[in-house]
Each structure stands twice: as structure tokens, then as C-alpha cells.
Amino acid sequence: MRTEIIYIDKDNIDKVMLGRAAAIIRAGGLVAFPTETVYGIGANALDSEAAKKIYVAKGRPSDNPLILHISDINDICLYAKEIPDKAWMLATEYWPGPLTVVLKKRDIVPYETTGGLDTVAIRMPSHPVARNLIKLSRLPIAAPSANISGKPSPTKASHVYTDMNNRIDMIIDGGMASVGLESTILDCSGDMPTILRSGAISRSMLESVVGEVALDEAVCSECDAQLKPKAPGMKYRHYAPNANLTIVEGESSAVTAKINELTAAALAAGRKVGIISSKENAGFYIGGEIVIIGSREDEKAIALNLFDVLRSFDDMGVDMIYSESFEGAGLREAIMNRLVKAAAYKVIRCNYSAVQKNITDYECKAK
Ligand code: TXA
Ligand code: MG
């Protein structure tokens, strides 16, 4: 299949051009489009055959449900039933935006879209290209992130092209995403709203609207790989660059010293090494391909750049990647959730001994 690429300016939308993309969706085809979080591969969410094509294009297991994207908050009633007040309050507060709510599905939504579940995940994106595409197609659009299953999500059209060329009908290039991490997923189908995937809408932002919100125990960046997540997709290997990634956390100078030590050993063994560095620490590294992800102070930039940085190491063909850690609350929790998964849970913690005499007096252990 030949993949056509079109350009749409999000600030000046060419509806005739975008109408061609909508026609592909209506005809049962696949169109990648920008959202504020990451690019998605869209298909008619009510057409089981179209939904099946998404799984083939991504190489995605068929038990991993898709998010249904709408352009009007009231459309939630068309696809979900028994909508709790808390879900309405959150949708009213944070839509359009990077929040997905899981609710009981109506029969009109096929099981191919929901991965066989009786619930459906719904989101109203804020990106003007996404919203106009949904409106013009007059359909809800099922859209997973537009990457090959297991790869980092795409934040630019060029990422989509790398993974999806010749697998889908069209790619709409609408510029870079503005958030860079996928939406927060909140399960509102039970008694207690529960976060199934962290994102830019943090737990405290949700709790400020509806009171207590639970966190699926498998979501946190601290927990181990054995816990089984409730969002089916979160159990698969994710966000992984080709190279082996290790995170080094702890006191800043101990971290840079340890990364330098690991880099020197890998270089001596003939390996090509990449380093994910904060702007502040970039000058302290003595070897390897150093990629600056952003300032430690600017968590939004780190979130936005994360997947692009991971993909850039694939382009460079590095064998090993060592990354600084960016732990903290809110958006940092979502950043670390993705980074720890990309590292397949390989995290080393380094600290200085109580009486530090020189730079080499740090101790590290695997977490
Ligand atoms: O920001 C986003 O959410 C992006 C953009 C394109 O909107 N989409 C996205 O979709 O990240 P995807 O398919 O890559 O991730 C959707 C996640 C998966 O982990 C899936 O298992 C979970 O949502 N999910 C979907 N429906 C669900 C349901 N009914 N119950 C529990 N988890 C669900
Ligand atoms: Mg995904």
C-alpha cells in the first residue's frame, strides 16, 4: 500500500484537503493524524473491519483495546452508558485535552475496537487537526499511538513515516505534538476512579475535581515488572529503543560519574554509546553521543522530547544508552513511567558514602 503524506497547518486548516483524509476514514481506511499528546492511527471506531486493520498495521496484539476519539463532549453518551457524575465532571474540566476515560460501552461499539472488553476508552483531543478530522468524518475515530507495537510513540510525522510507511493509507503532517506523552487513562467504570496510565493530567489535578482517585498499582515508575496492569496495553514491552537502555539515578555528580564509568567500559568493549543528559549536566560527560533532553527545571520539555530522543538513538545506531533520571511528582511521574519501561526496569541508584573524599567515592546498586 502506498502511503500518501499531506500537510495541514493547525492554525489555518485546509478543510478541503482534510476532507480527503476524512473520506479515507469513512471508506474504512487508515489515516495517521496529530494529536496534542502523540500521533495516532485513525480508523472508523464503529467498523470492526477497519479496527482490525489497525492491529495489523501496528503488529499489535488483538486483546489490546483502542481509544475512541470524539469531537463533542456530548457524544460520550452515544458510545458509553451509565456515565458517573465524576466522569462528567472530569470531562467538563479537562476536555478537550490529554485525558481518556474508561466507561461501560454501548453495543454500537464493536468488540474489535475494545479488544473484547465491555468497557470503552473515550477521549476528546484538543489538537485542531484531530478535532476537525473527527468532525469531517462524522464518526468516532479509534486511534492508538502511530508506532509499531513496542516502539516509542511518535511525536512527529517523520516518526510515523519511519514506522508506518506502506502500512497505512495516509499520514497527516500537522507539526510536532505539544505534550509528547500519551493521555492519562482513568477507569471510571467501577466505584473508585482509577488511573491506568499516567499522563499530563496528574493524579492531583484529577483529585482537585472529584476527590480521591486510586492508582493502579502497576502504573507507578517505582514498581516492578511483575505487577499486572489493568490497561491491557500496559503489560506489553513498550517505548523501547533498539539499544539497551539503563537509567542511573541519585546525586547528580554521582550519576554523571557513574555514567562516565559505564560509558568508558562500553566504549573500550567496542560498543557505541548514547547518553540522555539534562542541559545542566551535558558538560560533565566525557564520551558517547550526548543528547540533551531539556533542562531539569523544565519537565514539559523533557516530556515533549522523550520519545524523539529515544528514537534518535535508533537513527544513530547506538548499542547502549545511559540516561539520567527525572523523578518527581505530576508530569515527572508520567515521564519516569515511560522511561523505566523503555529501560525494561533497569535502574541503578548511586549515592556518595557519608564521608566522601573524592569523586570516585560513590556506591551504586541495582533497584
Ligand atoms: O494520547 C493518547 O491516548 C494516544 C493518542 C493517539 O490519543 N493514544 C494512545 O493509544 O496512546 P494506545 O492504543 O497507544 O494506548 C491506549 C491504552 C492501551 O494501554 C490500552 O490497553 C488502554 O489504553 N485501553 C484502551 N481501552 C481500554 C479499556 N476499555 N480498558 C482499559 N484500558 C484500555
Ligand atoms: Mg501506544
mmCIF file of N, CA, C and O and ligand atoms in Angstrom, residues 58 60 144-147 151 153 182 197 238-239, ligand 2:
data_model
loop_
_atom_site.group_PDB
_atom_site.id
_atom_site.type_symbol
_atom_site.label_atom_id
_atom_site.label_comp_id
_atom_site.label_asym_id
_atom_site.label_seq_id
_atom_site.Cartn_x
_atom_site.Cartn_y
_atom_site.Cartn_z
ATOM 1 N N LYS A 58 -0.013 -2.078 13.062
ATOM 2 C CA LYS A 58 0.875 -1.854 14.206
ATOM 3 C C LYS A 58 1.593 -3.125 14.673
ATOM 4 O O LYS A 58 2.502 -3.054 15.492
ATOM 5 N N ARG A 60 -0.036 -5.221 16.504
ATOM 6 C CA ARG A 60 -0.490 -5.114 17.895
ATOM 7 C C ARG A 60 -1.337 -6.315 18.294
ATOM 8 O O ARG A 60 -2.193 -6.751 17.521
ATOM 9 N N PRO A 144 -4.909 4.276 18.178
ATOM 10 C CA PRO A 144 -3.774 4.020 19.062
ATOM 11 C C PRO A 144 -2.617 4.906 18.624
ATOM 12 O O PRO A 144 -2.676 5.527 17.552
ATOM 13 N N SER A 145 -1.579 4.976 19.418
ATOM 14 C CA SER A 145 -0.386 5.708 19.003
ATOM 15 C C SER A 145 0.144 5.099 17.701
ATOM 16 O O SER A 145 0.066 3.882 17.500
ATOM 17 N N ALA A 146 0.701 5.963 16.827
ATOM 18 C CA ALA A 146 1.009 5.538 15.453
ATOM 19 C C ALA A 146 2.412 4.949 15.313
ATOM 20 O O ALA A 146 3.135 5.266 14.377
ATOM 21 N N ASN A 147 2.778 4.101 16.246
ATOM 22 C CA ASN A 147 4.075 3.424 16.206
ATOM 23 C C ASN A 147 3.875 1.931 15.991
ATOM 24 O O ASN A 147 2.806 1.399 16.272
ATOM 25 N N LYS A 151 7.429 0.139 20.115
ATOM 26 C CA LYS A 151 8.362 1.254 19.860
ATOM 27 C C LYS A 151 7.897 2.516 20.580
ATOM 28 O O LYS A 151 6.727 2.624 20.955
ATOM 29 N N SER A 153 6.260 6.046 21.169
ATOM 30 C CA SER A 153 5.162 6.700 20.443
ATOM 31 C C SER A 153 5.710 7.846 19.591
ATOM 32 O O SER A 153 6.701 8.472 19.957
ATOM 33 N N GLU A 182 1.518 10.099 26.023
ATOM 34 C CA GLU A 182 0.133 9.732 25.771
ATOM 35 C C GLU A 182 -0.764 10.163 26.933
ATOM 36 O O GLU A 182 -0.298 10.392 28.052
ATOM 37 N N ARG A 197 -3.072 4.667 33.383
ATOM 38 C CA ARG A 197 -1.830 5.128 32.739
ATOM 39 C C ARG A 197 -1.638 6.587 33.131
ATOM 40 O O ARG A 197 -2.582 7.375 33.022
ATOM 41 N N HIS A 238 7.334 -1.822 25.956
ATOM 42 C CA HIS A 238 6.884 -0.530 25.458
ATOM 43 C C HIS A 238 8.020 0.449 25.279
ATOM 44 O O HIS A 238 9.003 0.401 26.002
ATOM 45 N N TYR A 239 7.805 1.388 24.388
ATOM 46 C CA TYR A 239 8.650 2.580 24.276
ATOM 47 C C TYR A 239 10.112 2.247 24.038
ATOM 48 O O TYR A 239 10.994 3.051 24.295
HETATM 49 MG MG MG B 2 0.644 3.147 22.302
#
